[in-house]
Amino acid sequence: MESLQNHLLLAMPALNDSFFERSVIYLCEHNEQGAMGLMVNKPIGVDVNELLKQMQLEDYRTIESINSQVLLGGPVAQEKGFVLHTPQSQWSSSQQISDQLMLTTSRDVLTSLGNDQAPENFIVALGYAGWKRDQLEQELADNAWLTIPVDIDILFNTPHDERWVKATQSLGFDISQLSSLTGHG
């Protein structure tokens, strides 16, 4: 099995009317036990600044960036927060996913977001998407998802509502022309 960790899953058009309709999911982990990822294109209507204010943090400055919206990371454990961020050595609680990205559930990175210690780029998400052993592989075989290597520009510089379109355009064809039927006989 080839790991799709550090790839983006792009929902196929056939996933309309589902929780994952037009979703872009960053795969943080993919191995024999299953997969875990964060949806990176569905804001929940809460600003990160609001969240930081509720946490009553000191030394806090307003964050003005494209990723200042809290995102719905997925349907599992929506009360749990995740911060996907660019690497910094001081975050021992963050898991290194690639040379470009780290993931944490620790409060320390969250508390840094309004000050000089903040990672250059970050995404704050509540909940995650999870797949048990062989489940994601079956969904890929069923043509529910397309995959591309992660594109940092899509994650951190593309508006949320444009991420699915930009990611699918990077494939080099019009995804709306794809059939949801598989070619398996």
JSON list of C-alpha atoms in Angstrom, two decimals:
[
{"chain": "A", "resi": 1, "resn": "MET", "atom": "CA", "xyz": [0.00, 0.00, 0.00]},
{"chain": "A", "resi": 2, "resn": "GLU", "atom": "CA", "xyz": [1.35, 3.40, -0.96]},
{"chain": "A", "resi": 3, "resn": "SER", "atom": "CA", "xyz": [0.80, 5.98, 1.77]},
{"chain": "A", "resi": 4, "resn": "LEU", "atom": "CA", "xyz": [-1.16, 9.08, 0.82]},
{"chain": "A", "resi": 5, "resn": "GLN", "atom": "CA", "xyz": [0.04, 11.00, 3.87]},
{"chain": "A", "resi": 6, "resn": "ASN", "atom": "CA", "xyz": [0.74, 14.63, 2.92]},
{"chain": "A", "resi": 7, "resn": "HIS", "atom": "CA", "xyz": [-1.71, 14.44, -0.02]},
{"chain": "A", "resi": 8, "resn": "LEU", "atom": "CA", "xyz": [-5.02, 16.15, -0.65]},
{"chain": "A", "resi": 9, "resn": "LEU", "atom": "CA", "xyz": [-8.20, 14.15, -1.14]},
{"chain": "A", "resi": 10, "resn": "LEU", "atom": "CA", "xyz": [-10.62, 15.84, -3.51]},
{"chain": "A", "resi": 11, "resn": "ALA", "atom": "CA", "xyz": [-14.27, 14.83, -3.33]},
{"chain": "A", "resi": 12, "resn": "MET", "atom": "CA", "xyz": [-15.63, 13.62, -6.65]},
{"chain": "A", "resi": 13, "resn": "PRO", "atom": "CA", "xyz": [-18.75, 15.38, -7.95]},
{"chain": "A", "resi": 14, "resn": "ALA", "atom": "CA", "xyz": [-20.74, 12.20, -7.20]},
{"chain": "A", "resi": 15, "resn": "LEU", "atom": "CA", "xyz": [-20.37, 12.96, -3.46]},
{"chain": "A", "resi": 16, "resn": "ASN", "atom": "CA", "xyz": [-23.01, 15.69, -3.75]},
{"chain": "A", "resi": 17, "resn": "ASP", "atom": "CA", "xyz": [-25.56, 15.92, -0.94]},
{"chain": "A", "resi": 18, "resn": "SER", "atom": "CA", "xyz": [-23.12, 14.33, 1.48]},
{"chain": "A", "resi": 19, "resn": "PHE", "atom": "CA", "xyz": [-21.10, 15.71, 4.37]},
{"chain": "A", "resi": 20, "resn": "PHE", "atom": "CA", "xyz": [-18.03, 15.69, 2.12]},
{"chain": "A", "resi": 21, "resn": "GLU", "atom": "CA", "xyz": [-19.55, 17.44, -0.92]},
{"chain": "A", "resi": 22, "resn": "ARG", "atom": "CA", "xyz": [-16.80, 19.43, -2.73]},
{"chain": "A", "resi": 23, "resn": "SER", "atom": "CA", "xyz": [-14.44, 18.88, 0.18]},
{"chain": "A", "resi": 24, "resn": "VAL", "atom": "CA", "xyz": [-10.67, 19.10, 0.17]},
{"chain": "A", "resi": 25, "resn": "ILE", "atom": "CA", "xyz": [-9.06, 16.96, 2.88]},
{"chain": "A", "resi": 26, "resn": "TYR", "atom": "CA", "xyz": [-5.43, 17.12, 3.89]},
{"chain": "A", "resi": 27, "resn": "LEU", "atom": "CA", "xyz": [-4.29, 13.60, 4.86]},
{"chain": "A", "resi": 28, "resn": "CYS", "atom": "CA", "xyz": [-2.23, 13.86, 8.04]},
{"chain": "A", "resi": 29, "resn": "GLU", "atom": "CA", "xyz": [-1.83, 10.12, 8.41]},
{"chain": "A", "resi": 30, "resn": "HIS", "atom": "CA", "xyz": [-2.34, 7.08, 6.18]},
{"chain": "A", "resi": 31, "resn": "ASN", "atom": "CA", "xyz": [-1.05, 3.63, 7.07]},
{"chain": "A", "resi": 32, "resn": "GLU", "atom": "CA", "xyz": [-2.16, 0.00, 7.53]},
{"chain": "A", "resi": 33, "resn": "GLN", "atom": "CA", "xyz": [-4.43, 0.98, 10.45]},
{"chain": "A", "resi": 34, "resn": "GLY", "atom": "CA", "xyz": [-6.37, 3.56, 8.44]},
{"chain": "A", "resi": 35, "resn": "ALA", "atom": "CA", "xyz": [-6.26, 7.26, 7.67]},
{"chain": "A", "resi": 36, "resn": "MET", "atom": "CA", "xyz": [-6.87, 10.62, 9.35]},
{"chain": "A", "resi": 37, "resn": "GLY", "atom": "CA", "xyz": [-7.25, 14.01, 7.72]},
{"chain": "A", "resi": 38, "resn": "LEU", "atom": "CA", "xyz": [-8.61, 17.52, 8.07]},
{"chain": "A", "resi": 39, "resn": "MET", "atom": "CA", "xyz": [-11.11, 19.14, 5.74]},
{"chain": "A", "resi": 40, "resn": "VAL", "atom": "CA", "xyz": [-9.47, 22.43, 4.78]},
{"chain": "A", "resi": 41, "resn": "ASN", "atom": "CA", "xyz": [-12.20, 24.25, 2.90]},
{"chain": "A", "resi": 42, "resn": "LYS", "atom": "CA", "xyz": [-15.31, 24.45, 5.13]},
{"chain": "A", "resi": 43, "resn": "PRO", "atom": "CA", "xyz": [-15.39, 27.41, 7.59]},
{"chain": "A", "resi": 44, "resn": "ILE", "atom": "CA", "xyz": [-17.81, 27.03, 10.51]},
{"chain": "A", "resi": 45, "resn": "GLY", "atom": "CA", "xyz": [-18.49, 30.75, 10.86]},
{"chain": "A", "resi": 46, "resn": "VAL", "atom": "CA", "xyz": [-16.22, 31.31, 13.86]},
{"chain": "A", "resi": 47, "resn": "ASP", "atom": "CA", "xyz": [-13.20, 33.58, 13.56]},
{"chain": "A", "resi": 48, "resn": "VAL", "atom": "CA", "xyz": [-9.89, 32.44, 15.13]},
{"chain": "A", "resi": 49, "resn": "ASN", "atom": "CA", "xyz": [-9.74, 35.89, 16.77]},
{"chain": "A", "resi": 50, "resn": "GLU", "atom": "CA", "xyz": [-13.06, 35.14, 18.50]},
{"chain": "A", "resi": 51, "resn": "LEU", "atom": "CA", "xyz": [-11.70, 31.81, 19.66]},
{"chain": "A", "resi": 52, "resn": "LEU", "atom": "CA", "xyz": [-8.55, 33.42, 21.07]},
{"chain": "A", "resi": 53, "resn": "LYS", "atom": "CA", "xyz": [-10.65, 36.07, 22.82]},
{"chain": "A", "resi": 54, "resn": "GLN", "atom": "CA", "xyz": [-12.77, 33.34, 24.44]},
{"chain": "A", "resi": 55, "resn": "MET", "atom": "CA", "xyz": [-9.57, 31.69, 25.67]},
{"chain": "A", "resi": 56, "resn": "GLN", "atom": "CA", "xyz": [-8.74, 35.00, 27.43]},
{"chain": "A", "resi": 57, "resn": "LEU", "atom": "CA", "xyz": [-5.18, 35.11, 26.20]},
{"chain": "A", "resi": 58, "resn": "GLU", "atom": "CA", "xyz": [-2.77, 37.91, 26.99]},
{"chain": "A", "resi": 59, "resn": "ASP", "atom": "CA", "xyz": [-0.40, 39.49, 24.44]},
{"chain": "A", "resi": 60, "resn": "TYR", "atom": "CA", "xyz": [-2.97, 38.90, 21.77]},
{"chain": "A", "resi": 61, "resn": "ARG", "atom": "CA", "xyz": [-3.08, 40.73, 18.43]},
{"chain": "A", "resi": 62, "resn": "THR", "atom": "CA", "xyz": [-5.77, 40.47, 15.81]},
{"chain": "A", "resi": 63, "resn": "ILE", "atom": "CA", "xyz": [-4.98, 37.94, 13.10]},
{"chain": "A", "resi": 64, "resn": "GLU", "atom": "CA", "xyz": [-5.79, 39.12, 9.61]},
{"chain": "A", "resi": 65, "resn": "SER", "atom": "CA", "xyz": [-5.17, 36.29, 7.20]},
{"chain": "A", "resi": 66, "resn": "ILE", "atom": "CA", "xyz": [-7.03, 34.07, 4.83]},
{"chain": "A", "resi": 67, "resn": "ASN", "atom": "CA", "xyz": [-6.93, 31.33, 7.46]},
{"chain": "A", "resi": 68, "resn": "SER", "atom": "CA", "xyz": [-8.42, 33.33, 10.30]},
{"chain": "A", "resi": 69, "resn": "GLN", "atom": "CA", "xyz": [-11.62, 31.25, 10.07]},
{"chain": "A", "resi": 70, "resn": "VAL", "atom": "CA", "xyz": [-12.03, 28.10, 12.16]},
{"chain": "A", "resi": 71, "resn": "LEU", "atom": "CA", "xyz": [-12.73, 25.18, 9.82]},
{"chain": "A", "resi": 72, "resn": "LEU", "atom": "CA", "xyz": [-14.83, 22.06, 10.16]},
{"chain": "A", "resi": 73, "resn": "GLY", "atom": "CA", "xyz": [-12.10, 19.42, 10.06]},
{"chain": "A", "resi": 74, "resn": "GLY", "atom": "CA", "xyz": [-14.51, 16.49, 9.76]},
{"chain": "A", "resi": 75, "resn": "PRO", "atom": "CA", "xyz": [-17.37, 14.61, 11.35]},
{"chain": "A", "resi": 76, "resn": "VAL", "atom": "CA", "xyz": [-15.33, 12.88, 14.10]},
{"chain": "A", "resi": 77, "resn": "ALA", "atom": "CA", "xyz": [-14.63, 14.50, 17.53]},
{"chain": "A", "resi": 78, "resn": "GLN", "atom": "CA", "xyz": [-15.87, 17.97, 16.52]},
{"chain": "A", "resi": 79, "resn": "GLU", "atom": "CA", "xyz": [-15.18, 19.24, 20.03]},
{"chain": "A", "resi": 80, "resn": "LYS", "atom": "CA", "xyz": [-11.46, 18.58, 19.54]},
{"chain": "A", "resi": 81, "resn": "GLY", "atom": "CA", "xyz": [-9.26, 21.29, 18.00]},
{"chain": "A", "resi": 82, "resn": "PHE", "atom": "CA", "xyz": [-6.38, 20.77, 15.58]},
{"chain": "A", "resi": 83, "resn": "VAL", "atom": "CA", "xyz": [-3.80, 23.22, 14.30]},
{"chain": "A", "resi": 84, "resn": "LEU", "atom": "CA", "xyz": [-2.09, 22.39, 11.01]},
{"chain": "A", "resi": 85, "resn": "HIS", "atom": "CA", "xyz": [0.90, 24.70, 10.72]},
{"chain": "A", "resi": 86, "resn": "THR", "atom": "CA", "xyz": [4.23, 25.40, 9.09]},
{"chain": "A", "resi": 87, "resn": "PRO", "atom": "CA", "xyz": [7.19, 23.97, 11.03]},
{"chain": "A", "resi": 88, "resn": "GLN", "atom": "CA", "xyz": [8.86, 25.65, 13.97]},
{"chain": "A", "resi": 89, "resn": "SER", "atom": "CA", "xyz": [11.35, 23.96, 16.26]},
{"chain": "A", "resi": 90, "resn": "GLN", "atom": "CA", "xyz": [9.84, 25.19, 19.54]},
{"chain": "A", "resi": 91, "resn": "TRP", "atom": "CA", "xyz": [6.68, 23.07, 19.23]},
{"chain": "A", "resi": 92, "resn": "SER", "atom": "CA", "xyz": [7.65, 19.73, 20.77]},
{"chain": "A", "resi": 93, "resn": "SER", "atom": "CA", "xyz": [3.96, 18.85, 21.04]},
{"chain": "A", "resi": 94, "resn": "SER", "atom": "CA", "xyz": [3.50, 19.13, 17.27]},
{"chain": "A", "resi": 95, "resn": "GLN", "atom": "CA", "xyz": [3.86, 16.08, 15.05]},
{"chain": "A", "resi": 96, "resn": "GLN", "atom": "CA", "xyz": [6.02, 16.59, 11.97]},
{"chain": "A", "resi": 97, "resn": "ILE", "atom": "CA", "xyz": [4.01, 15.39, 8.95]},
{"chain": "A", "resi": 98, "resn": "SER", "atom": "CA", "xyz": [6.36, 16.63, 6.22]},
{"chain": "A", "resi": 99, "resn": "ASP", "atom": "CA", "xyz": [9.12, 19.19, 5.72]},
{"chain": "A", "resi": 100, "resn": "GLN", "atom": "CA", "xyz": [6.38, 21.78, 5.22]},
{"chain": "A", "resi": 101, "resn": "LEU", "atom": "CA", "xyz": [3.73, 20.86, 7.80]},
{"chain": "A", "resi": 102, "resn": "MET", "atom": "CA", "xyz": [3.16, 19.97, 11.43]},
{"chain": "A", "resi": 103, "resn": "LEU", "atom": "CA", "xyz": [-0.02, 19.04, 13.30]},
{"chain": "A", "resi": 104, "resn": "THR", "atom": "CA", "xyz": [-0.93, 19.54, 16.94]},
{"chain": "A", "resi": 105, "resn": "THR", "atom": "CA", "xyz": [-3.85, 19.27, 19.30]},
{"chain": "A", "resi": 106, "resn": "SER", "atom": "CA", "xyz": [-1.89, 21.09, 21.99]},
{"chain": "A", "resi": 107, "resn": "ARG", "atom": "CA", "xyz": [-3.05, 24.44, 23.31]},
{"chain": "A", "resi": 108, "resn": "ASP", "atom": "CA", "xyz": [0.46, 25.97, 23.14]},
{"chain": "A", "resi": 109, "resn": "VAL", "atom": "CA", "xyz": [0.44, 26.58, 19.37]},
{"chain": "A", "resi": 110, "resn": "LEU", "atom": "CA", "xyz": [-3.11, 27.95, 19.58]},
{"chain": "A", "resi": 111, "resn": "THR", "atom": "CA", "xyz": [-2.10, 30.39, 22.29]},
{"chain": "A", "resi": 112, "resn": "SER", "atom": "CA", "xyz": [0.78, 31.64, 20.10]},
{"chain": "A", "resi": 113, "resn": "LEU", "atom": "CA", "xyz": [-1.43, 32.58, 17.16]},
{"chain": "A", "resi": 114, "resn": "GLY", "atom": "CA", "xyz": [-1.96, 36.15, 18.27]},
{"chain": "A", "resi": 115, "resn": "ASN", "atom": "CA", "xyz": [1.69, 36.93, 19.00]},
{"chain": "A", "resi": 116, "resn": "ASP", "atom": "CA", "xyz": [5.25, 36.88, 17.61]},
{"chain": "A", "resi": 117, "resn": "GLN", "atom": "CA", "xyz": [5.71, 33.16, 18.36]},
{"chain": "A", "resi": 118, "resn": "ALA", "atom": "CA", "xyz": [2.99, 32.14, 15.87]},
{"chain": "A", "resi": 119, "resn": "PRO", "atom": "CA", "xyz": [3.79, 29.82, 12.96]},
{"chain": "A", "resi": 120, "resn": "GLU", "atom": "CA", "xyz": [3.97, 31.66, 9.64]},
{"chain": "A", "resi": 121, "resn": "ASN", "atom": "CA", "xyz": [0.95, 29.76, 8.28]},
{"chain": "A", "resi": 122, "resn": "PHE", "atom": "CA", "xyz": [-1.73, 27.78, 10.09]},
{"chain": "A", "resi": 123, "resn": "ILE", "atom": "CA", "xyz": [-5.19, 26.28, 9.85]},
{"chain": "A", "resi": 124, "resn": "VAL", "atom": "CA", "xyz": [-7.39, 25.80, 12.91]},
{"chain": "A", "resi": 125, "resn": "ALA", "atom": "CA", "xyz": [-9.98, 23.03, 12.58]},
{"chain": "A", "resi": 126, "resn": "LEU", "atom": "CA", "xyz": [-12.52, 21.36, 14.84]},
{"chain": "A", "resi": 127, "resn": "GLY", "atom": "CA", "xyz": [-12.98, 17.63, 14.30]},
{"chain": "A", "resi": 128, "resn": "TYR", "atom": "CA", "xyz": [-11.37, 15.36, 11.76]},
{"chain": "A", "resi": 129, "resn": "ALA", "atom": "CA", "xyz": [-12.14, 12.84, 9.04]},
{"chain": "A", "resi": 130, "resn": "GLY", "atom": "CA", "xyz": [-11.16, 9.27, 9.82]},
{"chain": "A", "resi": 131, "resn": "TRP", "atom": "CA", "xyz": [-11.08, 5.97, 7.96]},
{"chain": "A", "resi": 132, "resn": "LYS", "atom": "CA", "xyz": [-10.59, 2.54, 9.47]},
{"chain": "A", "resi": 133, "resn": "ARG", "atom": "CA", "xyz": [-8.30, -0.08, 7.94]},
{"chain": "A", "resi": 134, "resn": "ASP", "atom": "CA", "xyz": [-8.86, -0.43, 4.15]},
{"chain": "A", "resi": 135, "resn": "GLN", "atom": "CA", "xyz": [-11.86, 1.96, 4.19]},
{"chain": "A", "resi": 136, "resn": "LEU", "atom": "CA", "xyz": [-10.13, 4.81, 2.32]},
{"chain": "A", "resi": 137, "resn": "GLU", "atom": "CA", "xyz": [-8.67, 2.36, -0.20]},
{"chain": "A", "resi": 138, "resn": "GLN", "atom": "CA", "xyz": [-12.19, 1.07, -0.88]},
{"chain": "A", "resi": 139, "resn": "GLU", "atom": "CA", "xyz": [-13.56, 4.62, -1.27]},
{"chain": "A", "resi": 140, "resn": "LEU", "atom": "CA", "xyz": [-10.72, 5.39, -3.72]},
{"chain": "A", "resi": 141, "resn": "ALA", "atom": "CA", "xyz": [-11.52, 2.20, -5.67]},
{"chain": "A", "resi": 142, "resn": "ASP", "atom": "CA", "xyz": [-15.18, 3.31, -5.71]},
{"chain": "A", "resi": 143, "resn": "ASN", "atom": "CA", "xyz": [-14.12, 6.65, -7.26]},
{"chain": "A", "resi": 144, "resn": "ALA", "atom": "CA", "xyz": [-15.30, 8.77, -4.32]},
{"chain": "A", "resi": 145, "resn": "TRP", "atom": "CA", "xyz": [-12.00, 10.69, -4.20]},
{"chain": "A", "resi": 146, "resn": "LEU", "atom": "CA", "xyz": [-9.13, 11.90, -6.34]},
{"chain": "A", "resi": 147, "resn": "THR", "atom": "CA", "xyz": [-5.72, 12.52, -4.79]},
{"chain": "A", "resi": 148, "resn": "ILE", "atom": "CA", "xyz": [-2.97, 15.04, -5.47]},
{"chain": "A", "resi": 149, "resn": "PRO", "atom": "CA", "xyz": [0.25, 15.79, -3.60]},
{"chain": "A", "resi": 150, "resn": "VAL", "atom": "CA", "xyz": [-0.29, 18.62, -1.15]},
{"chain": "A", "resi": 151, "resn": "ASP", "atom": "CA", "xyz": [-0.07, 22.13, -2.58]},
{"chain": "A", "resi": 152, "resn": "ILE", "atom": "CA", "xyz": [0.89, 24.60, 0.17]},
{"chain": "A", "resi": 153, "resn": "ASP", "atom": "CA", "xyz": [-0.47, 27.46, -1.94]},
{"chain": "A", "resi": 154, "resn": "ILE", "atom": "CA", "xyz": [-3.94, 25.86, -1.88]},
{"chain": "A", "resi": 155, "resn": "LEU", "atom": "CA", "xyz": [-3.74, 25.27, 1.89]},
{"chain": "A", "resi": 156, "resn": "PHE", "atom": "CA", "xyz": [-2.57, 28.71, 2.95]},
{"chain": "A", "resi": 157, "resn": "ASN", "atom": "CA", "xyz": [-3.13, 31.22, 0.13]},
{"chain": "A", "resi": 158, "resn": "THR", "atom": "CA", "xyz": [-6.34, 30.21, -1.64]},
{"chain": "A", "resi": 159, "resn": "PRO", "atom": "CA", "xyz": [-9.72, 31.39, -0.31]},
{"chain": "A", "resi": 160, "resn": "HIS", "atom": "CA", "xyz": [-11.70, 28.52, 1.31]},
{"chain": "A", "resi": 161, "resn": "ASP", "atom": "CA", "xyz": [-14.50, 28.58, -1.24]},
{"chain": "A", "resi": 162, "resn": "GLU", "atom": "CA", "xyz": [-11.99, 28.31, -4.12]},
{"chain": "A", "resi": 163, "resn": "ARG", "atom": "CA", "xyz": [-9.82, 25.47, -2.77]},
{"chain": "A", "resi": 164, "resn": "TRP", "atom": "CA", "xyz": [-11.78, 22.57, -4.31]},
{"chain": "A", "resi": 165, "resn": "VAL", "atom": "CA", "xyz": [-11.90, 24.22, -7.74]},
{"chain": "A", "resi": 166, "resn": "LYS", "atom": "CA", "xyz": [-8.21, 25.19, -7.67]},
{"chain": "A", "resi": 167, "resn": "ALA", "atom": "CA", "xyz": [-7.17, 21.73, -6.49]},
{"chain": "A", "resi": 168, "resn": "THR", "atom": "CA", "xyz": [-9.25, 19.96, -9.14]},
{"chain": "A", "resi": 169, "resn": "GLN", "atom": "CA", "xyz": [-7.94, 22.31, -11.85]},
{"chain": "A", "resi": 170, "resn": "SER", "atom": "CA", "xyz": [-4.39, 21.25, -10.94]},
{"chain": "A", "resi": 171, "resn": "LEU", "atom": "CA", "xyz": [-5.29, 17.80, -12.30]},
{"chain": "A", "resi": 172, "resn": "GLY", "atom": "CA", "xyz": [-5.34, 19.27, -15.82]},
{"chain": "A", "resi": 173, "resn": "PHE", "atom": "CA", "xyz": [-8.89, 18.35, -16.80]},
{"chain": "A", "resi": 174, "resn": "ASP", "atom": "CA", "xyz": [-12.47, 19.39, -16.05]},
{"chain": "A", "resi": 175, "resn": "ILE", "atom": "CA", "xyz": [-13.58, 17.27, -13.11]},
{"chain": "A", "resi": 176, "resn": "SER", "atom": "CA", "xyz": [-17.25, 17.84, -13.93]},
{"chain": "A", "resi": 177, "resn": "GLN", "atom": "CA", "xyz": [-16.69, 15.72, -17.07]},
{"chain": "A", "resi": 178, "resn": "LEU", "atom": "CA", "xyz": [-15.68, 12.68, -15.02]},
{"chain": "A", "resi": 179, "resn": "SER", "atom": "CA", "xyz": [-18.11, 9.83, -14.66]},
{"chain": "A", "resi": 180, "resn": "SER", "atom": "CA", "xyz": [-18.79, 8.40, -11.23]},
{"chain": "A", "resi": 181, "resn": "LEU", "atom": "CA", "xyz": [-18.86, 4.94, -12.81]},
{"chain": "A", "resi": 182, "resn": "THR", "atom": "CA", "xyz": [-15.74, 2.87, -12.47]},
{"chain": "A", "resi": 183, "resn": "GLY", "atom": "CA", "xyz": [-14.01, 1.14, -15.32]},
{"chain": "A", "resi": 184, "resn": "HIS", "atom": "CA", "xyz": [-13.88, -2.18, -13.46]},
{"chain": "A", "resi": 185, "resn": "GLY", "atom": "CA", "xyz": [-15.61, -4.95, -15.37]}
]
